[in-house]
Amino acid sequence: MSQKVGVFGGTFDPIHIGHLITTQYVLEKRKLDKIIFVPCYISPHKTDKNSSNPIHRLNMLRLAIEDIPYFDLTDYEIRKGNISYTYDTIVELRKTYNNIELIIGYDNLVVFDKWHKPDKIVELAKLVVMKRVIDKESGTKNKYFENAIILDTPTIEISSSELRERIKNNLPVSFMAPPKVEEYIRKNNLYRES
């Protein structure tokens, strides 16, 4: 398929407005046909953290993007189970798309050399980096900076952990999560316990 697609992976626990705003910005700047969200089963960078049930995370993601024609998702990593490696996902998506741009945050670019098969990933996909606030300590640059396309994306100060904390403390998350996601969280009583 000759479509130019962006691939954006993450835990999405839960997906929030910041994810949607920044990825739409990337779609426009990179002139992508669509962005495919990839919820992971277990993130290799968060093996010590317990994420919510993958089915809940997938359902919330589906609700968040269902009315947006240029956003899509794949449940490949969730179906596969175990630790989710971007390399495996890109190989799988290359069976359908030959023009893939992998969208990551600047914090991930700094440690990209520690990812699983980073050289193979950049052979199969362009590296597009969302640049938010850069902390002073992230001065070390690896070889992947050379070929990365760094976009100056909007800084949306919302995090999934902040949302979970607010829900746990019975605080509103309107304007932070899409309404359908907020409703799903309430219906399924998610994030109530620590």
Coordinates of N, CA and C in Angstrom, one line a residue:
M1 N 0.8 -1.2 0.0 CA 0.0 0.0 0.0 C 0.9 1.2 0.0
S2 N 0.5 2.2 -0.8 CA 1.4 3.4 -0.9 C 1.1 4.5 0.1
Q3 N 0.2 4.2 1.0 CA -0.1 5.2 2.1 C 1.2 5.5 2.9
K4 N 1.3 6.7 3.4 CA 2.3 7.1 4.3 C 1.7 7.2 5.7
V5 N 2.2 6.2 6.5 CA 1.5 6.1 7.8 C 2.5 6.4 9.0
G6 N 2.0 7.0 10.0 CA 2.7 7.1 11.2 C 2.3 6.0 12.2
V7 N 3.3 5.6 13.0 CA 3.0 4.5 14.0 C 3.3 5.1 15.3
F8 N 2.4 5.1 16.2 CA 2.6 5.7 17.6 C 2.2 4.7 18.6
G9 N 3.2 4.2 19.3 CA 2.9 3.2 20.3 C 3.0 3.7 21.7
G10 N 2.4 3.0 22.7 CA 2.4 3.4 24.1 C 1.6 2.5 24.9
T11 N 1.6 2.8 26.2 CA 0.7 2.1 27.1 C -0.7 2.6 27.0
F12 N -0.9 3.9 26.8 CA -2.2 4.5 26.7 C -3.1 4.1 27.9
D13 N -2.6 4.5 29.1 CA -3.3 4.0 30.3 C -3.7 5.2 31.2
P14 N -4.7 6.0 30.8 CA -5.5 5.9 29.6 C -5.0 6.9 28.6
I15 N -5.5 6.8 27.4 CA -5.2 7.8 26.3 C -5.8 9.1 26.8
H16 N -5.2 10.2 26.4 CA -5.7 11.5 26.8 C -5.6 12.5 25.6
I17 N -6.1 13.7 25.9 CA -6.1 14.7 24.8 C -4.7 15.1 24.3
G18 N -3.7 15.0 25.2 CA -2.4 15.3 24.8 C -1.9 14.4 23.7
H19 N -2.2 13.1 23.8 CA -1.8 12.1 22.7 C -2.4 12.5 21.4
L20 N -3.7 12.9 21.4 CA -4.5 13.2 20.2 C -4.0 14.5 19.6
I21 N -3.8 15.5 20.4 CA -3.3 16.8 19.8 C -2.0 16.7 19.2
T22 N -1.0 16.1 19.9 CA 0.3 16.0 19.4 C 0.4 15.1 18.1
T23 N -0.3 14.0 18.1 CA -0.2 13.2 16.9 C -0.9 13.8 15.7
Q24 N -2.0 14.6 16.0 CA -2.6 15.3 14.8 C -1.6 16.3 14.2
Y25 N -0.9 16.9 15.1 CA 0.1 17.9 14.7 C 1.2 17.2 13.8
V26 N 1.6 16.0 14.2 CA 2.6 15.2 13.5 C 2.0 14.8 12.1
L27 N 0.8 14.4 12.1 CA 0.1 14.0 10.9 C 0.1 15.1 9.9
E28 N -0.2 16.3 10.3 CA -0.2 17.5 9.4 C 1.2 17.9 9.0
K29 N 2.1 18.0 9.9 CA 3.5 18.4 9.6 C 4.2 17.4 8.6
R30 N 3.9 16.1 8.8 CA 4.6 15.1 8.0 C 3.8 14.7 6.8
K31 N 2.6 15.3 6.7 CA 1.7 15.0 5.6 C 1.4 13.4 5.5
L32 N 1.1 12.9 6.6 CA 0.8 11.4 6.7 C -0.7 11.2 6.3
D33 N -0.9 10.0 5.7 CA -2.3 9.6 5.4 C -3.1 9.3 6.7
K34 N -2.4 8.6 7.6 CA -3.0 8.3 8.9 C -2.0 7.9 9.9
I35 N -2.4 7.9 11.1 CA -1.6 7.4 12.2 C -2.2 6.2 12.9
I36 N -1.4 5.2 13.0 CA -1.8 3.9 13.7 C -1.3 3.9 15.1
F37 N -2.3 3.9 16.0 CA -1.9 3.8 17.5 C -1.7 2.3 17.8
V38 N -0.7 2.1 18.6 CA -0.3 0.7 18.9 C -0.2 0.6 20.5
P39 N -1.3 0.1 21.1 CA -1.2 -0.1 22.5 C -0.4 -1.3 22.8
C40 N 0.6 -1.2 23.7 CA 1.4 -2.3 24.0 C 0.8 -3.3 25.0
Y41 N 1.3 -4.5 25.0 CA 0.8 -5.5 26.0 C 1.6 -5.2 27.3
I42 N 2.9 -5.3 27.2 CA 3.8 -4.9 28.3 C 5.0 -4.1 27.6
S43 N 5.1 -2.9 28.1 CA 6.2 -2.0 27.6 C 7.5 -2.5 28.1
P44 N 8.5 -2.7 27.2 CA 9.9 -3.1 27.6 C 10.5 -2.1 28.6
H45 N 10.0 -0.8 28.6 CA 10.5 0.2 29.4 C 9.8 0.3 30.7
K46 N 8.7 -0.4 30.9 CA 7.9 -0.3 32.1 C 7.5 -1.7 32.6
T47 N 8.5 -2.7 32.5 CA 8.2 -4.0 33.0 C 8.0 -4.1 34.5
D48 N 8.4 -3.1 35.2 CA 8.2 -3.0 36.7 C 6.9 -2.4 37.1
K49 N 6.1 -1.9 36.1 CA 4.9 -1.2 36.4 C 3.7 -2.1 36.0
N50 N 2.7 -2.1 36.8 CA 1.4 -2.8 36.4 C 0.5 -1.9 35.7
S51 N 0.3 -2.2 34.4 CA -0.7 -1.4 33.6 C -2.1 -2.0 33.8
S52 N -3.0 -1.2 33.4 CA -4.4 -1.7 33.4 C -4.6 -2.8 32.4
N53 N -5.7 -3.5 32.6 CA -6.0 -4.6 31.7 C -5.9 -4.1 30.2
P54 N -5.1 -4.9 29.4 CA -4.9 -4.4 28.0 C -6.2 -4.2 27.2
I55 N -7.3 -5.0 27.6 CA -8.5 -4.9 26.8 C -9.2 -3.5 27.2
H56 N -9.1 -3.1 28.4 CA -9.6 -1.8 28.8 C -8.9 -0.7 28.0
R57 N -7.5 -0.8 28.0 CA -6.7 0.2 27.3 C -7.0 0.3 25.8
L58 N -7.2 -0.9 25.2 CA -7.6 -1.0 23.8 C -9.0 -0.4 23.6
N59 N -9.9 -0.7 24.4 CA -11.3 -0.1 24.3 C -11.3 1.4 24.4
M60 N -10.5 1.9 25.4 CA -10.5 3.4 25.5 C -9.9 4.0 24.3
L61 N -8.9 3.4 23.8 CA -8.2 4.0 22.6 C -9.2 4.0 21.4
R62 N -9.9 2.8 21.3 CA -10.9 2.7 20.2 C -11.9 3.8 20.3
L63 N -12.4 4.0 21.5 CA -13.5 5.1 21.7 C -12.9 6.5 21.4
A64 N -11.7 6.7 21.8 CA -11.1 8.0 21.6 C -10.9 8.4 20.1
I65 N -10.7 7.4 19.3 CA -10.3 7.7 17.9 C -11.4 7.3 16.9
E66 N -12.5 6.7 17.4 CA -13.5 6.1 16.4 C -14.1 7.1 15.4
D67 N -14.2 8.3 15.8 CA -14.8 9.3 14.9 C -13.7 10.1 14.1
I68 N -12.5 9.7 14.2 CA -11.4 10.5 13.5 C -10.9 9.6 12.4
P69 N -11.2 10.0 11.1 CA -10.9 9.1 10.0 C -9.4 8.9 9.7
Y70 N -8.5 9.8 10.2 CA -7.1 9.6 9.9 C -6.4 9.0 11.1
F71 N -7.1 8.5 12.1 CA -6.5 7.8 13.2 C -7.0 6.3 13.1
D72 N -6.1 5.4 13.4 CA -6.4 4.0 13.3 C -5.7 3.3 14.5
L73 N -6.0 2.1 14.7 CA -5.2 1.3 15.7 C -5.1 -0.1 15.3
T74 N -4.1 -0.7 15.9 CA -3.9 -2.2 15.7 C -3.7 -2.8 17.1
D75 N -4.4 -4.0 17.3 CA -4.2 -4.7 18.5 C -3.2 -5.8 18.5
Y76 N -2.3 -5.6 17.5 CA -1.2 -6.6 17.2 C -0.4 -7.0 18.5
E77 N 0.1 -5.9 19.2 CA 0.9 -6.2 20.4 C 0.1 -6.8 21.5
I78 N -1.2 -6.5 21.7 CA -2.0 -7.0 22.7 C -2.3 -8.5 22.4
R79 N -2.7 -8.8 21.1 CA -2.9 -10.2 20.7 C -1.7 -11.0 20.9
K80 N -0.5 -10.4 20.6 CA 0.7 -11.2 20.6 C 1.1 -11.5 22.1
G81 N 0.7 -10.6 23.0 CA 1.1 -10.9 24.4 C 2.5 -10.7 24.7
N82 N 3.0 -10.9 25.9 CA 4.3 -10.8 26.3 C 4.9 -9.3 26.2
I83 N 6.2 -9.2 26.2 CA 6.8 -7.8 26.1 C 6.7 -7.4 24.7
S84 N 6.2 -6.1 24.5 CA 6.0 -5.6 23.1 C 7.2 -4.9 22.6
Y85 N 7.8 -5.4 21.5 CA 8.9 -4.8 20.9 C 8.5 -4.1 19.6
T86 N 8.9 -2.8 19.5 CA 8.5 -2.0 18.3 C 9.0 -2.7 17.1
Y87 N 10.2 -3.3 17.1 CA 10.8 -3.9 15.9 C 9.8 -4.9 15.3
D88 N 9.2 -5.8 16.2 CA 8.3 -6.8 15.7 C 7.1 -6.2 15.1
T89 N 6.6 -5.1 15.7 CA 5.4 -4.5 15.3 C 5.6 -3.8 13.9
I90 N 6.8 -3.2 13.7 CA 7.1 -2.6 12.4 C 7.2 -3.6 11.4
V91 N 7.8 -4.8 11.7 CA 7.9 -5.9 10.7 C 6.5 -6.3 10.3
E92 N 5.6 -6.4 11.3 CA 4.3 -6.9 11.0 C 3.5 -5.8 10.1
L93 N 3.7 -4.5 10.5 CA 3.0 -3.5 9.7 C 3.6 -3.3 8.3
R94 N 4.8 -3.7 8.1 CA 5.5 -3.6 6.8 C 4.8 -4.5 5.8
K95 N 4.1 -5.5 6.3 CA 3.4 -6.5 5.4 C 2.3 -5.7 4.7
T96 N 1.8 -4.6 5.3 CA 0.7 -3.8 4.7 C 1.2 -2.5 4.2
Y97 N 2.1 -1.9 4.9 CA 2.5 -0.5 4.5 C 4.0 -0.5 4.3
N98 N 4.5 0.2 3.2 CA 5.9 0.2 3.0 C 6.5 1.6 3.3
N99 N 5.7 2.5 3.7 CA 6.1 3.9 4.0 C 5.7 4.2 5.4
I100 N 6.5 3.8 6.4 CA 6.2 4.0 7.8 C 7.1 5.0 8.5
E101 N 6.5 5.9 9.3 CA 7.2 6.8 10.1 C 6.9 6.4 11.6
L102 N 7.9 6.1 12.4 CA 7.7 5.8 13.8 C 7.8 7.0 14.6
I103 N 6.7 7.3 15.3 CA 6.6 8.6 16.1 C 7.0 8.2 17.5
I104 N 8.0 8.9 18.0 CA 8.4 8.7 19.4 C 8.6 10.1 20.1
G105 N 8.7 10.1 21.4 CA 9.0 11.3 22.1 C 10.5 11.5 22.2
Y106 N 10.9 12.8 22.5 CA 12.3 13.1 22.6 C 13.0 12.3 23.6
D107 N 12.3 12.0 24.7 CA 12.9 11.2 25.8 C 13.2 9.8 25.3
N108 N 12.5 9.3 24.4 CA 12.8 8.0 23.8 C 13.9 8.0 22.8
L109 N 14.1 9.1 22.1 CA 15.2 9.3 21.2 C 16.6 9.2 22.0
V110 N 16.6 9.8 23.1 CA 17.8 9.9 24.0 C 18.3 8.5 24.4
V111 N 17.3 7.5 24.5 CA 17.7 6.2 24.9 C 17.4 5.2 23.8
F112 N 17.2 5.7 22.6 CA 16.9 4.8 21.5 C 17.9 3.7 21.2
D113 N 19.2 4.0 21.5 CA 20.2 3.0 21.4 C 20.0 1.8 22.3
K114 N 19.2 1.9 23.3 CA 18.9 0.8 24.3 C 17.7 0.0 23.9
W115 N 17.0 0.4 22.8 CA 15.8 -0.3 22.4 C 16.2 -1.6 21.8
H116 N 15.2 -2.5 21.6 CA 15.4 -3.8 20.9 C 15.6 -3.6 19.4
K117 N 16.8 -4.0 18.9 CA 17.1 -3.9 17.5 C 16.9 -2.5 16.9
P118 N 17.5 -1.4 17.4 CA 17.2 -0.1 16.9 C 17.7 0.1 15.5
D119 N 18.8 -0.5 15.1 CA 19.3 -0.4 13.7 C 18.3 -0.9 12.7
K120 N 17.7 -2.0 13.1 CA 16.7 -2.7 12.2 C 15.5 -1.8 12.1
I121 N 15.1 -1.2 13.2 CA 13.9 -0.3 13.2 C 14.1 0.8 12.2
V122 N 15.3 1.5 12.3 CA 15.5 2.6 11.4 C 15.7 2.2 9.9
E123 N 16.0 1.0 9.7 CA 16.0 0.5 8.3 C 14.6 0.4 7.7
L124 N 13.7 0.1 8.6 CA 12.3 -0.2 8.2 C 11.4 1.0 8.3
A125 N 11.7 2.0 9.1 CA 10.9 3.1 9.3 C 11.7 4.4 9.6
K126 N 11.1 5.5 9.2 CA 11.7 6.8 9.5 C 11.4 7.1 10.9
L127 N 12.3 7.8 11.6 CA 12.2 8.1 13.0 C 11.7 9.6 13.1
V128 N 10.5 9.8 13.6 CA 10.0 11.1 13.8 C 9.8 11.4 15.3
V129 N 10.4 12.5 15.7 CA 10.5 12.7 17.2 C 9.7 13.9 17.5
M130 N 8.8 13.7 18.5 CA 8.0 14.9 19.0 C 8.9 15.5 20.1
K131 N 9.2 16.8 19.9 CA 10.0 17.5 20.8 C 9.2 18.3 21.8
R132 N 9.2 18.0 23.0 CA 8.5 18.7 24.0 C 9.6 19.5 24.8
V133 N 9.4 19.6 26.0 CA 10.4 20.3 26.9 C 11.6 19.3 27.0
I134 N 12.8 19.9 26.7 CA 14.0 19.0 26.8 C 14.7 19.3 28.1
D135 N 14.9 18.3 29.0 CA 15.6 18.6 30.2 C 17.1 18.7 30.0
K136 N 17.7 19.4 30.8 CA 19.1 19.7 30.7 C 20.0 18.4 30.6
E137 N 19.6 17.4 31.4 CA 20.4 16.2 31.5 C 20.4 15.3 30.2
S138 N 19.4 15.6 29.3 CA 19.3 14.8 28.1 C 20.3 15.3 27.0
G139 N 21.4 15.8 27.4 CA 22.4 16.3 26.5 C 23.1 15.3 25.7
T140 N 23.2 14.0 26.2 CA 23.9 13.0 25.5 C 23.1 12.6 24.2
K141 N 23.8 12.6 23.1 CA 23.2 12.3 21.9 C 23.8 11.0 21.3
N142 N 22.9 10.1 20.9 CA 23.4 8.9 20.3 C 23.3 9.0 18.7
K143 N 23.8 8.0 18.0 CA 23.9 8.1 16.6 C 22.5 8.3 15.9
Y144 N 21.4 8.0 16.6 CA 20.1 8.0 16.0 C 19.6 9.5 15.8
F145 N 20.3 10.4 16.5 CA 19.9 11.8 16.3 C 20.1 12.3 14.9
E146 N 21.2 11.7 14.2 CA 21.5 12.1 12.9 C 20.4 12.0 11.9
N147 N 19.7 10.9 11.9 CA 18.6 10.6 10.9 C 17.2 10.9 11.4
A148 N 17.1 11.3 12.7 CA 15.8 11.6 13.3 C 15.2 12.9 12.7
I149 N 13.9 12.9 12.4 CA 13.3 14.1 12.1 C 12.6 14.7 13.3
I150 N 13.1 15.8 13.8 CA 12.6 16.3 15.1 C 11.6 17.4 14.8
L151 N 10.4 17.2 15.3 CA 9.3 18.2 15.1 C 9.1 19.0 16.4
D152 N 8.9 20.2 16.3 CA 8.6 21.1 17.4 C 7.1 21.0 17.7
T153 N 6.7 20.0 18.5 CA 5.3 19.8 18.7 C 4.8 20.6 19.9
P154 N 3.5 20.8 20.0 CA 2.9 21.5 21.1 C 3.2 20.8 22.4
T155 N 3.4 21.6 23.5 CA 3.6 20.9 24.8 C 2.3 20.9 25.5
I156 N 1.8 19.7 25.7 CA 0.5 19.5 26.4 C 0.8 18.9 27.8
E157 N 0.7 19.7 28.8 CA 1.1 19.2 30.1 C 0.0 18.3 30.8
I158 N -0.2 17.1 30.1 CA -1.1 16.1 30.7 C -0.4 14.8 30.6
S159 N -0.5 14.0 31.6 CA 0.1 12.7 31.6 C -1.0 11.7 32.0
S160 N -0.8 10.4 31.6 CA -1.7 9.4 32.0 C -1.7 9.2 33.5
S161 N -0.5 9.2 34.0 CA -0.3 9.0 35.5 C -1.1 10.1 36.3
E162 N -1.1 11.4 35.8 CA -1.8 12.4 36.4 C -3.3 12.2 36.3
L163 N -3.8 11.7 35.2 CA -5.2 11.3 35.1 C -5.6 10.2 36.0
R164 N -4.8 9.2 36.1 CA -5.1 8.1 37.1 C -5.2 8.6 38.5
E165 N -4.3 9.5 38.9 CA -4.2 10.1 40.2 C -5.5 10.9 40.5
R166 N -5.9 11.7 39.5 CA -7.1 12.6 39.7 C -8.3 11.7 39.9
I167 N -8.4 10.6 39.1 CA -9.6 9.7 39.2 C -9.6 9.0 40.5
K168 N -8.4 8.6 40.9 CA -8.3 7.9 42.3 C -8.8 8.9 43.4
N169 N -8.5 10.2 43.2 CA -8.9 11.2 44.2 C -10.2 11.8 44.0
N170 N -11.0 11.2 43.1 CA -12.3 11.7 42.8 C -12.3 13.1 42.2
L171 N -11.3 13.5 41.4 CA -11.2 14.8 40.8 C -11.7 14.7 39.4
P172 N -12.2 15.7 38.8 CA -12.7 15.7 37.4 C -11.5 15.6 36.4
V173 N -11.8 14.9 35.3 CA -10.8 14.8 34.2 C -11.3 15.3 32.9
S174 N -12.5 16.0 33.0 CA -13.0 16.7 31.8 C -12.0 17.5 31.2
F175 N -12.0 17.6 29.9 CA -11.0 18.4 29.1 C -9.6 17.7 29.0
M176 N -9.4 16.7 29.8 CA -8.1 16.0 29.8 C -8.2 14.7 29.0
A177 N -9.3 14.0 29.1 CA -9.6 12.8 28.4 C -10.8 13.0 27.5
P178 N -10.9 12.4 26.3 CA -12.1 12.5 25.5 C -13.3 12.0 26.3
P179 N -14.4 12.7 26.1 CA -15.6 12.3 26.9 C -16.0 10.9 26.9
K180 N -15.9 10.2 25.8 CA -16.2 8.7 25.7 C -15.2 7.9 26.6
V181 N -14.0 8.4 26.7 CA -13.0 7.7 27.5 C -13.3 7.9 29.0
E182 N -13.7 9.1 29.3 CA -14.0 9.5 30.7 C -15.2 8.6 31.1
E183 N -16.2 8.5 30.2 CA -17.4 7.7 30.5 C -17.1 6.2 30.7
Y184 N -16.2 5.7 29.9 CA -15.8 4.3 30.0 C -15.1 4.1 31.3
I185 N -14.2 5.0 31.7 CA -13.5 4.9 33.0 C -14.5 4.8 34.1
R186 N -15.5 5.7 34.1 CA -16.5 5.7 35.1 C -17.3 4.4 35.2
K187 N -17.8 4.0 34.0 CA -18.6 2.8 33.9 C -17.9 1.6 34.4
N188 N -16.6 1.5 34.1 CA -15.8 0.3 34.5 C -15.0 0.5 35.8
N189 N -15.3 1.6 36.4 CA -14.7 1.8 37.7 C -13.1 1.7 37.7
L190 N -12.5 2.2 36.7 CA -11.0 2.1 36.5 C -10.3 3.1 37.4
Y191 N -9.1 2.8 37.7 CA -8.1 3.7 38.5 C -8.6 4.1 39.8
R192 N -9.6 3.4 40.4 CA -10.1 3.8 41.7 C -9.1 3.4 42.8
E193 N -8.4 2.3 42.6 CA -7.5 1.8 43.6 C -6.1 2.1 43.3
S194 N -5.2 2.2 44.3 CA -3.8 2.6 44.0 C -3.1 1.4 43.4

